[in-house]
Coordinates of C-alpha atoms (C1' of nucleotides) in Angstrom, one line a residue:
Chain A
M1152 CA -2.9 -27.5 -10.9
I1153 CA -2.4 -25.9 -7.4
Q1154 CA -1.3 -22.3 -7.5
T1155 CA -0.7 -20.5 -4.3
T1156 CA -1.0 -16.7 -4.0
E1157 CA 2.7 -16.4 -3.0
N1158 CA 3.6 -18.1 -6.3
T1159 CA 1.1 -16.1 -8.1
I1160 CA 2.5 -12.8 -6.7
K1161 CA 6.1 -13.9 -7.7
Q1162 CA 5.1 -14.9 -11.3
N1163 CA 3.1 -11.7 -11.6
A1164 CA 5.9 -9.6 -10.3
T1165 CA 8.5 -11.2 -12.7
V1166 CA 6.2 -10.5 -15.8
A1167 CA 5.5 -6.9 -14.4
R1168 CA 9.4 -6.5 -13.9
L1169 CA 10.2 -7.6 -17.7
L1170 CA 7.4 -4.9 -18.9
H1171 CA 8.9 -2.2 -16.8
H1172 CA 12.4 -3.1 -18.0
M1173 CA 11.1 -2.7 -21.5
A1174 CA 9.4 0.6 -20.8
S1175 CA 12.7 1.7 -19.3
G1176 CA 14.5 0.6 -22.5
Y1177 CA 12.1 2.5 -24.6
K1178 CA 12.4 5.6 -22.4
Y1179 CA 16.2 5.3 -23.0
L1180 CA 15.6 5.4 -26.8
G1181 CA 14.3 8.7 -26.5
N1182 CA 11.5 11.1 -27.0
Q1183 CA 9.9 9.3 -30.4
E1184 CA 9.4 6.1 -28.1
R1185 CA 8.0 7.8 -25.1
F1186 CA 4.3 6.8 -25.5
R1187 CA 5.5 3.2 -26.2
A1188 CA 7.3 3.3 -23.0
I1189 CA 4.4 4.8 -21.1
A1190 CA 2.2 2.0 -22.6
Y1191 CA 4.5 -0.7 -21.4
E1192 CA 4.6 1.0 -17.8
I1193 CA 0.9 1.0 -17.6
A1194 CA 0.8 -2.8 -18.7
A1195 CA 3.4 -3.5 -15.9
R1196 CA 1.4 -1.9 -13.4
T1197 CA -1.7 -3.9 -14.4
V1198 CA 0.0 -7.2 -14.3
N1199 CA 1.6 -6.2 -11.0
N1200 CA -2.0 -5.5 -9.4
L1201 CA -3.6 -8.5 -10.9
Q1202 CA -5.4 -10.8 -8.6
A1203 CA -5.2 -13.9 -10.6
D1204 CA -2.0 -15.6 -11.7
I1205 CA -0.8 -14.2 -15.1
S1206 CA 0.0 -17.7 -16.3
A1207 CA -3.7 -18.5 -16.3
Y1208 CA -3.8 -16.4 -19.3
A1209 CA -1.0 -18.1 -21.1
E1210 CA -3.5 -19.7 -23.7
D1211 CA -6.0 -16.8 -23.8
K1212 CA -4.8 -13.9 -25.8
K1213 CA -8.2 -12.4 -25.8
A1214 CA -8.6 -12.4 -22.0
L1215 CA -5.0 -10.7 -21.8
D1216 CA -6.3 -8.1 -24.4
Q1217 CA -9.3 -7.2 -22.2
L1218 CA -6.9 -6.0 -19.3
N1219 CA -6.4 -2.4 -18.7
G1220 CA -3.5 -1.2 -20.9
I1221 CA -2.8 -4.6 -22.5
G1222 CA -3.5 -4.8 -26.2
S1223 CA -2.6 -7.1 -28.9
S1224 CA 1.1 -6.5 -29.0
I1225 CA 1.9 -6.7 -25.3
A1226 CA -0.5 -9.8 -25.0
E1227 CA 1.6 -11.5 -27.4
K1228 CA 4.8 -10.7 -25.6
I1229 CA 3.5 -11.9 -22.3
I1230 CA 2.5 -15.1 -23.8
E1231 CA 5.8 -15.7 -25.4
Y1232 CA 7.6 -15.1 -22.1
L1233 CA 5.2 -17.5 -20.3
K1234 CA 5.9 -20.2 -23.0
T1235 CA 9.6 -19.7 -23.6
G1236 CA 10.9 -17.7 -20.6
K1237 CA 12.2 -14.8 -23.1
V1238 CA 10.8 -12.1 -25.2
K1239 CA 12.6 -11.8 -28.6
K1240 CA 12.1 -7.9 -28.5
Y1241 CA 13.5 -7.5 -25.0
E1242 CA 16.5 -9.6 -26.0
E1243 CA 16.9 -7.0 -28.8
L1244 CA 16.5 -4.1 -26.6
K1245 CA 19.2 -5.5 -24.2
Q1246 CA 21.5 -5.3 -27.3
Q1247 CA 21.4 -1.6 -27.3
I1248 CA 21.0 -1.1 -23.5
P1249 CA 22.6 -3.3 -21.0
E1250 CA 20.2 -4.6 -18.5
E1251 CA 22.0 -3.2 -15.5
L1252 CA 21.6 0.1 -16.9
L1253 CA 17.8 -0.2 -17.0
D1254 CA 17.9 -1.1 -13.3
M1255 CA 19.9 2.2 -12.7
M1256 CA 16.9 4.0 -14.2
D1257 CA 15.0 3.2 -11.0
I1258 CA 17.3 5.1 -8.8
T1259 CA 15.9 8.4 -7.5
G1260 CA 17.3 11.3 -9.7
F1261 CA 18.3 8.8 -12.5
G1262 CA 16.5 9.2 -15.8
P1263 CA 17.3 8.3 -19.2
A1264 CA 19.0 11.4 -20.0
L1265 CA 21.4 10.7 -17.1
V1266 CA 22.0 7.1 -17.7
K1267 CA 22.5 7.7 -21.5
V1268 CA 25.6 10.2 -20.6
L1269 CA 27.1 7.7 -18.1
H1270 CA 26.9 4.8 -20.6
E1271 CA 27.9 6.7 -23.9
Q1272 CA 30.5 9.4 -22.4
L1273 CA 31.9 7.2 -19.6
G1274 CA 31.1 3.6 -20.5
I1275 CA 29.5 3.0 -17.2
N1276 CA 26.8 0.3 -17.2
T1277 CA 26.5 -0.7 -13.5
R1278 CA 26.2 1.0 -10.1
A1279 CA 29.5 -0.3 -9.1
E1280 CA 31.3 1.2 -12.2
L1281 CA 29.5 4.4 -11.4
L1282 CA 30.6 4.6 -7.7
K1283 CA 34.3 3.8 -9.1
A1284 CA 34.0 6.6 -11.7
I1285 CA 32.8 9.0 -8.8
D1286 CA 35.8 8.1 -6.8
E1287 CA 38.2 8.6 -9.5
G1288 CA 36.6 12.0 -10.2
R1289 CA 35.8 10.9 -13.8
L1290 CA 32.5 12.8 -13.6
E1291 CA 34.0 16.1 -13.2
G1292 CA 34.2 18.4 -16.4
I1293 CA 31.4 16.5 -18.1
K1294 CA 29.0 18.9 -19.6
G1295 CA 26.1 19.4 -17.4
F1296 CA 27.7 17.8 -14.4
G1297 CA 28.3 20.4 -11.9
N1298 CA 29.2 19.9 -8.0
K1299 CA 25.7 19.5 -7.0
K1300 CA 24.6 17.1 -9.8
I1301 CA 27.2 14.8 -8.8
E1302 CA 26.3 15.1 -5.0
N1303 CA 22.7 14.3 -6.1
I1304 CA 23.9 11.3 -8.1
K1305 CA 25.9 10.1 -4.9
R1306 CA 22.8 10.5 -2.4
G1307 CA 20.7 8.8 -5.2
L1308 CA 23.1 5.8 -5.1
H1309 CA 23.0 6.0 -1.3
L1310 CA 19.3 6.2 -1.0
F1311 CA 18.9 3.1 -3.3
E1312 CA 20.8 1.1 -0.7
E1313 CA 18.7 2.4 2.0
A1314 CA 15.5 1.9 0.0
Q1315 CA 15.6 -1.7 0.3
S1316 CA 14.1 -1.0 3.7
R1317 CA 10.9 0.9 3.4
L1318 CA 9.0 2.0 6.5
L1319 CA 6.4 0.0 7.8
L1320 CA 3.0 1.6 7.9
W1321 CA 2.8 2.0 11.5
D1322 CA 6.1 3.4 11.9
A1323 CA 5.4 5.9 9.1
L1324 CA 2.1 6.8 10.7
L1325 CA 3.8 7.5 14.1
A1326 CA 6.6 9.4 12.4
G1327 CA 4.0 11.4 10.2
N1328 CA 1.8 12.2 12.9
K1329 CA 4.5 13.4 15.0
I1330 CA 5.7 16.0 12.3
L1331 CA 2.2 16.8 11.5
Q1332 CA 1.4 17.9 15.1
A1333 CA 4.5 20.0 15.1
I1334 CA 3.3 21.8 11.8
R1335 CA -0.1 22.3 13.3
Q1336 CA 1.4 24.3 16.1
F1337 CA 2.5 27.3 13.8
P1338 CA -0.3 30.0 13.9
E1339 CA -0.2 30.5 10.1
V1340 CA -1.3 26.8 9.6
R1341 CA -5.2 26.7 9.1
K1342 CA -5.4 22.9 8.3
A1343 CA -2.9 20.0 7.9
E1344 CA -3.3 16.3 7.0
L1345 CA -1.2 13.3 6.2
A1346 CA -1.6 12.3 2.3
G1347 CA 0.4 10.0 0.2
S1348 CA 0.6 6.1 0.6
V1349 CA 0.5 6.6 4.3
R1350 CA -3.1 7.9 4.1
R1351 CA -3.9 5.0 1.6
G1352 CA -2.6 2.6 4.1
R1353 CA 0.0 1.0 1.9
E1354 CA 1.7 -1.6 4.1
T1355 CA 5.1 -0.1 3.6
V1356 CA 5.8 3.6 2.8
G1357 CA 8.6 5.2 0.9
D1358 CA 8.1 8.7 2.1
I1359 CA 5.6 10.8 3.9
D1360 CA 3.4 13.4 2.4
I1361 CA 1.7 16.2 4.3
I1362 CA -0.6 18.9 3.0
V1363 CA -1.0 22.3 4.7
M1364 CA -3.4 25.0 4.2
A1365 CA -2.2 28.5 4.8
T1366 CA -3.1 32.1 3.2
L1367 CA -1.2 33.2 0.1
K1368 CA 0.9 35.8 2.1
D1369 CA 1.9 33.4 4.8
Q1370 CA 3.1 30.6 2.6
K1371 CA 6.7 31.5 2.3
K1372 CA 7.1 32.3 6.1
L1373 CA 5.8 28.9 6.9
A1374 CA 7.9 27.1 4.5
D1375 CA 10.9 28.7 6.4
K1376 CA 9.4 27.8 9.6
I1377 CA 8.8 24.2 8.7
Q1378 CA 12.4 23.8 7.5
K1379 CA 13.6 24.9 11.0
L1380 CA 11.8 22.1 12.8
P1381 CA 13.7 20.0 15.1
G1382 CA 14.7 16.4 14.0
I1383 CA 15.6 17.2 10.6
V1384 CA 19.0 16.3 9.3
R1385 CA 18.7 17.8 5.9
I1386 CA 16.6 20.2 3.5
L1387 CA 16.2 18.2 0.2
A1388 CA 14.3 21.1 -1.5
G1389 CA 13.0 24.2 -0.2
G1390 CA 10.6 26.5 -2.3
D1391 CA 7.7 28.6 -1.3
T1392 CA 5.1 26.1 -1.7
K1393 CA 7.0 22.8 -1.4
V1394 CA 9.6 21.6 1.3
S1395 CA 11.2 18.2 1.3
L1396 CA 12.9 17.1 4.5
L1397 CA 14.9 14.3 5.5
L1398 CA 14.5 12.9 9.1
Q1399 CA 17.1 11.3 11.3
N1400 CA 15.8 7.7 10.3
Q1401 CA 16.4 8.8 6.7
T1402 CA 12.7 9.1 6.0
Q1403 CA 11.9 11.8 3.5
V1404 CA 8.8 14.2 4.2
D1405 CA 7.3 16.2 1.4
V1406 CA 5.2 19.3 2.7
R1407 CA 3.1 21.1 0.3
I1408 CA 1.5 24.5 1.3
V1409 CA -1.5 25.4 -0.3
T1410 CA -4.4 28.0 -0.3
E1411 CA -8.0 27.3 0.9
N1412 CA -9.3 27.0 -2.6
A1413 CA -6.7 24.4 -3.4
Y1414 CA -6.7 22.3 -0.2
G1415 CA -9.1 19.5 -1.3
A1416 CA -7.4 19.4 -4.7
A1417 CA -4.0 19.1 -3.2
L1418 CA -5.0 16.5 -0.7
L1419 CA -6.7 14.5 -3.6
Y1420 CA -3.7 15.0 -5.9
F1421 CA -1.1 13.9 -3.4
T1422 CA -2.9 11.1 -1.8
G1423 CA -3.0 9.2 -5.1
S1424 CA -2.7 6.6 -6.2
K1425 CA -1.2 7.9 -9.4
E1426 CA -3.3 5.4 -11.4
H1427 CA -6.4 6.6 -9.5
N1428 CA -5.6 10.3 -10.2
V1429 CA -4.8 9.8 -14.0
R1430 CA -8.4 8.2 -14.2
L1431 CA -10.0 11.0 -12.6
R1432 CA -8.4 13.5 -14.8
I1433 CA -9.3 11.5 -17.9
I1434 CA -12.9 11.7 -16.6
A1435 CA -12.5 15.4 -16.1
R1436 CA -10.9 15.9 -19.4
E1437 CA -14.0 14.1 -21.2
K1438 CA -16.2 16.8 -19.5
G1439 CA -14.3 19.6 -20.7
W1440 CA -12.4 20.2 -17.5
K1441 CA -8.9 20.2 -16.3
L1442 CA -8.1 18.6 -13.1
N1443 CA -4.6 19.5 -11.4
E1444 CA -3.4 20.0 -7.7
Y1445 CA -5.0 23.4 -7.5
G1446 CA -8.4 22.4 -8.5
L1447 CA -10.9 21.6 -11.2
F1448 CA -11.0 24.1 -14.1
D1449 CA -12.8 24.7 -17.0
L1450 CA -10.5 23.8 -19.9
K1451 CA -11.6 26.6 -22.3
T1452 CA -12.1 29.5 -19.8
D1453 CA -9.8 28.4 -17.0
K1454 CA -12.6 29.1 -14.6
Y1455 CA -12.3 27.5 -11.1
L1456 CA -14.9 25.1 -10.6
A1457 CA -13.9 23.2 -7.3
G1458 CA -11.2 22.3 -5.1
K1459 CA -11.7 23.2 -1.5
T1460 CA -12.4 19.8 -0.3
E1461 CA -12.1 16.2 -1.6
E1462 CA -15.8 15.6 -1.1
E1463 CA -16.6 18.7 -3.3
M1464 CA -14.4 17.4 -6.2
Y1465 CA -15.8 14.0 -6.3
R1466 CA -19.4 15.3 -6.3
Y1467 CA -18.4 17.8 -9.2
I1468 CA -16.8 14.9 -11.1
G1469 CA -19.9 13.0 -10.6
L1470 CA -18.5 10.2 -8.2
Q1471 CA -19.3 9.1 -4.8
F1472 CA -16.6 10.1 -2.2
I1473 CA -13.8 7.3 -2.5
P1474 CA -12.0 6.5 0.8
P1475 CA -8.2 6.8 0.4
E1476 CA -7.9 3.2 1.1
L1477 CA -9.7 2.2 -2.0
R1478 CA -7.9 4.7 -4.3
E1479 CA -5.8 2.2 -6.2
D1480 CA -7.6 2.1 -9.6
K1481 CA -8.9 -1.3 -8.9
G1482 CA -12.6 -0.8 -9.8
E1483 CA -13.5 1.7 -7.2
I1484 CA -14.1 4.5 -9.7
D1485 CA -16.6 2.6 -11.7
L1486 CA -18.3 1.8 -8.4
A1487 CA -18.4 5.2 -7.4
A1488 CA -19.8 6.3 -10.7
K1489 CA -22.9 4.0 -9.8
N1490 CA -23.0 5.1 -6.3
K1491 CA -22.1 1.5 -5.2
L1492 CA -19.1 1.8 -3.1
P1493 CA -19.1 -0.4 -0.1
V1494 CA -19.6 1.3 3.3
L1495 CA -16.1 0.3 4.9
V1496 CA -15.7 -0.8 8.4
T1497 CA -14.4 1.7 10.8
L1498 CA -12.7 1.7 14.2
K1499 CA -16.0 2.9 15.7
D1500 CA -17.7 -0.4 14.6
I1501 CA -15.1 -2.4 16.5
K1502 CA -16.8 -4.0 19.8
G1503 CA -13.7 -6.0 21.1
D1504 CA -10.3 -7.4 20.8
M1505 CA -10.2 -11.3 20.5
H1506 CA -6.5 -11.9 20.5
L1507 CA -4.1 -10.8 23.3
H1508 CA -1.8 -12.0 26.0
S1509 CA -1.7 -11.4 29.7
K1510 CA 1.2 -12.2 32.4
W1511 CA -0.1 -15.6 32.5
S1512 CA 2.0 -16.3 29.2
D1513 CA 4.2 -13.6 27.5
G1514 CA 2.3 -10.6 28.1
E1515 CA 3.2 -7.8 30.3
E1516 CA -0.2 -7.0 32.3
E1517 CA -2.2 -8.9 34.9
I1518 CA -5.6 -9.7 33.5
E1519 CA -7.2 -7.0 35.8
A1520 CA -5.0 -4.3 34.6
L1521 CA -5.8 -5.1 31.1
A1522 CA -9.5 -4.9 31.8
R1523 CA -9.4 -1.6 33.6
Y1524 CA -7.0 -0.1 31.0
V1525 CA -9.3 -1.2 28.0
M1526 CA -12.6 -0.1 29.6
K1527 CA -11.2 3.5 30.3
T1528 CA -9.4 3.8 27.1
F1529 CA -11.7 2.0 24.7
P1530 CA -15.1 2.7 26.4
Q1531 CA -16.9 1.3 23.1
Y1532 CA -15.6 -2.1 23.8
E1533 CA -18.0 -4.8 25.1
Y1534 CA -15.5 -7.7 25.4
L1535 CA -12.0 -8.4 25.7
V1536 CA -10.8 -12.1 24.9
V1537 CA -7.6 -13.2 26.7
T1538 CA -5.9 -15.7 24.5
D1539 CA -2.8 -16.8 26.1
H1540 CA -0.4 -19.4 24.6
S1541 CA -0.7 -23.2 24.8
P1542 CA 1.9 -25.6 26.1
S1543 CA 4.2 -26.0 22.9
E1544 CA 5.0 -22.4 23.3
R1545 CA 7.6 -23.0 25.6
I1546 CA 9.4 -19.8 24.8
S1547 CA 6.4 -17.8 25.5
H1548 CA 5.3 -19.6 28.7
G1549 CA 2.8 -21.5 27.2
L1550 CA 0.3 -22.8 29.6
E1551 CA -0.6 -26.3 30.6
P1552 CA -4.4 -27.4 30.9
D1553 CA -4.4 -27.0 34.6
D1554 CA -3.2 -23.6 34.4
F1555 CA -6.0 -22.6 32.1
I1556 CA -8.5 -23.9 34.7
R1557 CA -6.8 -21.7 37.2
Q1558 CA -7.0 -18.7 34.8
F1559 CA -10.7 -19.4 34.3
R1560 CA -11.2 -18.7 38.1
E1561 CA -9.1 -15.6 38.0
I1562 CA -11.2 -14.2 35.0
D1563 CA -14.3 -15.0 36.8
Q1564 CA -13.1 -13.1 39.9
V1565 CA -12.0 -10.1 37.8
N1566 CA -15.3 -9.8 36.1
K1567 CA -16.9 -10.0 39.6
K1568 CA -14.5 -7.2 40.7
I1569 CA -15.1 -4.9 38.0
G1570 CA -18.9 -5.6 37.9
R1571 CA -19.5 -6.7 34.3
D1572 CA -18.7 -9.7 32.2
F1573 CA -15.9 -8.2 30.2
I1574 CA -13.2 -10.5 30.0
K1575 CA -13.8 -13.6 28.0
K1576 CA -11.9 -17.0 28.3
G1577 CA -9.8 -17.6 25.2
V1578 CA -6.7 -19.4 24.1
E1579 CA -4.3 -19.2 21.1
V1580 CA -3.5 -22.8 20.6
D1581 CA -0.7 -24.2 18.5
I1582 CA -1.3 -26.1 15.4
L1583 CA 1.2 -28.9 15.5
A1584 CA 3.1 -30.2 12.6
D1585 CA 0.3 -32.8 11.7
G1586 CA -2.4 -30.2 12.1
Q1587 CA -3.5 -31.4 15.5
L1588 CA -3.9 -29.0 18.3
D1589 CA -1.9 -29.1 21.5
L1590 CA -4.6 -29.1 23.9
P1591 CA -7.3 -31.8 24.6
D1592 CA -10.7 -31.4 22.9
D1593 CA -12.7 -31.4 26.1
L1594 CA -10.6 -28.3 27.5
L1595 CA -11.0 -26.7 24.1
E1596 CA -14.6 -26.8 24.2
K1597 CA -14.5 -25.0 27.7
F1598 CA -13.2 -21.8 26.2
D1599 CA -15.4 -19.0 25.0
W1600 CA -13.0 -18.5 21.9
V1601 CA -10.3 -20.3 20.3
V1602 CA -7.7 -19.0 18.1
A1603 CA -5.3 -21.5 16.3
S1604 CA -2.0 -20.5 15.1
I1605 CA 1.0 -21.9 13.6
H1606 CA 4.3 -21.0 15.4
S1607 CA 6.7 -23.8 14.0
G1608 CA 7.6 -25.1 10.5
L1609 CA 7.6 -21.9 9.1
A1610 CA 9.3 -22.8 5.8
Q1611 CA 7.1 -25.6 4.6
D1612 CA 3.8 -25.5 2.9
N1613 CA 1.3 -25.2 5.7
T1614 CA -2.1 -25.5 3.8
Q1615 CA -2.8 -29.0 5.1
R1616 CA -2.1 -28.0 8.7
L1617 CA -4.5 -24.9 8.5
L1618 CA -7.1 -27.0 6.6
K1619 CA -7.3 -29.4 9.4
A1620 CA -7.2 -26.8 12.1
C1621 CA -10.4 -25.2 10.4
E1622 CA -12.0 -28.7 10.6
H1623 CA -11.7 -28.8 14.4
P1624 CA -15.0 -28.0 15.8
A1625 CA -13.6 -25.8 18.8
V1626 CA -11.6 -23.7 16.5
N1627 CA -13.0 -20.2 15.8
C1628 CA -10.3 -18.4 14.1
I1629 CA -6.9 -19.0 12.4
G1630 CA -4.3 -16.5 13.9
H1631 CA -1.9 -14.6 11.7
P1632 CA -2.8 -17.1 8.8
G1633 CA 0.2 -16.1 6.5
G1634 CA 3.0 -16.4 9.2
R1635 CA 5.0 -13.7 7.7
L1636 CA 7.1 -10.9 9.3
V1637 CA 7.3 -8.0 6.9
G1638 CA 11.0 -7.4 5.8
T1639 CA 12.1 -10.0 7.9
R1640 CA 10.5 -13.5 7.3
D1641 CA 8.6 -14.5 4.2
A1642 CA 5.3 -16.0 4.5
Y1643 CA 5.3 -19.8 4.3
P1644 CA 3.5 -21.4 1.2
V1645 CA -0.2 -21.5 1.6
N1646 CA -2.7 -22.4 -1.0
W1647 CA -5.2 -19.5 -0.2
R1648 CA -8.0 -20.6 -2.5
Q1649 CA -8.2 -23.8 -0.5
L1650 CA -7.9 -22.3 2.9
I1651 CA -10.4 -19.5 2.1
D1652 CA -12.9 -22.0 0.8
K1653 CA -12.3 -24.2 3.8
A1654 CA -12.8 -21.4 6.3
A1655 CA -16.0 -20.4 4.5
A1656 CA -17.3 -24.0 4.5
T1657 CA -16.4 -24.8 8.3
G1658 CA -17.6 -21.3 9.5
T1659 CA -13.9 -20.5 10.7
A1660 CA -12.8 -16.9 10.9
L1661 CA -9.5 -15.7 9.6
E1662 CA -7.6 -13.2 11.5
I1663 CA -6.3 -9.7 10.4
N1664 CA -3.6 -9.5 12.8
A1665 CA -2.5 -5.9 13.4
Q1666 CA 1.0 -6.2 14.9
P1667 CA 3.0 -3.8 12.6
G1668 CA 5.3 -6.4 11.5
R1669 CA 2.5 -8.9 10.6
M1670 CA -0.4 -7.2 9.0
D1671 CA -1.5 -10.7 8.3
L1672 CA -3.8 -11.3 6.4
Q1673 CA -2.7 -8.7 4.1
D1674 CA -5.0 -6.4 2.2
D1675 CA -5.3 -8.5 -1.1
L1676 CA -6.2 -11.7 0.8
V1677 CA -8.6 -9.8 3.0
K1678 CA -10.4 -8.9 -0.3
M1679 CA -10.1 -12.6 -1.5
A1680 CA -11.5 -13.9 1.7
I1681 CA -14.6 -11.6 1.9
D1682 CA -15.3 -12.2 -1.7
K1683 CA -15.9 -15.9 -0.5
G1684 CA -18.0 -14.8 2.4
V1685 CA -15.3 -15.7 5.0
Q1686 CA -15.6 -13.9 8.4
L1687 CA -12.7 -11.9 9.5
V1688 CA -11.4 -10.8 13.0
I1689 CA -9.4 -7.8 13.4
D1690 CA -7.1 -8.2 16.3
T1691 CA -4.1 -6.6 17.9
D1692 CA -2.5 -9.5 19.3
A1693 CA -1.6 -7.2 22.3
H1694 CA 1.3 -8.0 24.7
A1695 CA 1.4 -4.7 26.2
K1696 CA -1.1 -1.7 27.0
M1697 CA 0.2 0.3 24.1
H1698 CA -0.5 -2.3 21.6
F1699 CA -4.3 -1.8 21.8
D1700 CA -3.9 1.3 19.8
L1701 CA -3.0 -1.0 16.8
M1702 CA -6.7 -1.8 16.1
Q1703 CA -6.5 1.2 14.0
L1704 CA -4.0 -0.4 11.8
G1705 CA -5.8 -3.6 11.7
V1706 CA -9.2 -1.6 10.6
T1707 CA -6.9 0.2 7.8
I1708 CA -5.7 -3.2 6.5
A1709 CA -9.4 -4.4 6.5
R1710 CA -10.7 -1.1 4.6
R1711 CA -8.0 -1.7 2.0
G1712 CA -9.4 -5.2 1.6
W1713 CA -12.7 -3.5 1.1
C1714 CA -14.2 -4.7 4.3
K1715 CA -17.5 -3.9 5.4
K1716 CA -18.8 -3.9 9.0
E1717 CA -20.6 -7.0 8.2
D1718 CA -17.5 -8.7 7.1
V1719 CA -15.9 -8.3 10.4
L1720 CA -16.8 -10.5 13.3
N1721 CA -15.6 -8.4 16.3
T1722 CA -18.3 -5.6 15.2
I1723 CA -21.1 -8.0 16.7
S1724 CA -22.2 -8.4 20.2
W1725 CA -21.0 -11.1 22.3
R1726 CA -24.3 -12.9 22.3
E1727 CA -24.1 -13.2 18.6
V1728 CA -20.4 -14.4 18.8
T1729 CA -21.4 -17.1 21.1
A1730 CA -24.1 -18.2 18.9
L1731 CA -21.7 -18.6 16.1
R1732 CA -19.3 -20.6 18.3
N1733 CA -22.0 -22.9 19.4
K1734 CA -23.2 -23.5 15.9
K1735 CA -19.9 -24.7 14.6
I1736 CA -19.5 -27.0 17.6
K1737 CA -22.8 -28.4 17.0
T1738 CA -22.7 -29.0 13.3
K1739 CA -19.3 -30.4 13.5
R1740 CA -20.2 -33.0 16.1
K1741 CA -22.9 -34.3 13.9
H1742 CA -20.4 -35.6 11.2
Chain B
dG879 C1' 1.7 0.5 -27.8
dC880 C1' -3.0 1.6 -26.3
dC881 C1' -7.6 3.3 -26.9
dG882 C1' -12.6 4.9 -28.7
dT883 C1' -20.9 7.2 -26.5
dT884 C1' -18.1 12.7 -31.7
dT885 C1' -12.4 9.1 -33.4
dT886 C1' -9.8 2.8 -36.1
dC887 C1' -6.1 7.8 -36.6
dG888 C1' -4.2 10.8 -33.5
dG889 C1' -4.2 11.6 -29.5
dC890 C1' -1.8 10.2 -24.9
dC891 C1' -2.0 14.2 -17.3
dC892 C1' 0.5 18.2 -15.4
dG893 C1' 3.0 21.5 -12.7
dA894 C1' 7.1 22.4 -9.3
dC895 C1' 11.7 22.4 -8.4
dT896 C1' 16.6 21.7 -9.5
dG897 C1' 20.8 22.5 -11.7
dT898 C1' 23.0 24.4 -15.1
dT899 C1' 22.7 27.5 -18.3
dT900 C1' 21.1 32.5 -19.7
dT901 C1' 16.1 30.2 -21.6
dC902 C1' 15.4 25.3 -20.4
dA903 C1' 15.8 20.0 -20.1
dG904 C1' 15.5 16.4 -16.8
dT905 C1' 13.1 14.5 -13.1
dC906 C1' 9.6 13.7 -9.7
dG907 C1' 5.2 12.9 -7.7

DNA sequence: GCCGTTTTCGGCCCGACTGTTTTCAGTCG
């Protein structure tokens, strides 16, 4: 059976959601069921993070049982769901708690206790009913419901609507760094860093976490100053050590102010992920210690053992330092214990950008201006491959074959002028509906580098088109393979196993496109690709000077996919790149 | 409901902040 990753993700997400709902149900039933609720929550998380398709386990209870947090009972329920589409136990739960009520427990500030009061005392089962009850003033006078509480309920409902659109990683990085810089200006601040999912490089971000180091006596003063920074529309919480702010774009920023001894501990704690931290705390516990956001302590004597830096803490616990991008409890802790973590690719390893556009098609800059800007801004780069569009891309001023020949001459002249062979001749060629390319083979072989991309037929399954493009001897790389725009347009269906196997077999690279809305390949597919030995290329797809900064974003995605320097093609010299290209053209010609 | 290099029973991560109540429950991360 052909199973695409997109379907896998959906199927796994459906099962995870069911388990999450059951967890919420048990939370609702009260304290005596809380551990059962936690168990379901962990199982939901495991299924959500599963690489393989959950339905592959349908016949294999033992394999399910092996998974973290899934035992005999939950395994049976998963199998029951996969076979019948229902779980009897969940149907029973829904008799006691309407499903919409379970959904409401996902709203910020809404826990089981609140939802229970709404249901039992006011007969409210849905968000719509709650909004109506608020309008009619029916919440007032209920025990425990003061003005502020009702305000918080309203805000939670409002945020829930907004939360559908989480911040893209790049936007979060920009916003986070801006406020970070402002905080660093205060003389009381000794150190400050981003934490949370931004630091881990998650592709969308809910809120921004910042850890600040200050002396004990400065904490309160600093907390007050931070609350008065410009650009803040609201203070959500303001204690001595924790400040929560709402920015104009409705992004929440949580700032924690800690002392020197706790800085590493706080950074570790608030970088997460939650699952990673829970694992660390269990390890600490086994050794007779206690791990919290203030440090590592002896459980019996409460003696402080470590906490100034993350490095110190990992070392003390007996682990290699784990880069933030890997902290997802996906096997990194076991490898760190054996000192076998991969050495991840860094921005410094990158030797060039291999997908970008000039004024010849839809870019903003002349080739010479691009060359001069990049040589100055990224002195470590050894090459820049200009890859303008091919004829089919009318809307982007795709070039005709003759145009490319003229562009070749211009590139030669620019290289002569700048005194080095810096600009390479490339193309982003369109993959047509039938998998053919829209430039003739003899021209394609004249390029130094060929990226092939799909820009049409974005709803259909495009596996066959991509496979055919990989087989073309002149194609070196598939551009933005998934075709998605985060939050705007879903990826087209692709059988990723097939594409990755084909890319590996034909020596075709897959691109990590670092445009903020693309991030394509995404991190889990990156991991899948490198596990099969596929070469990746990290590209900015720059259309303007400022886009070259996006290389950092691409590197972050690669790191989240466990990429080493060796997995990334644009970390090698141009001579080696050319050797690979020649090898593909030669081998394919023989067939 | 899950899990086990002291355990197949008896644990299960932990502290800050909020709002409302007057000593704490609820929620979050």
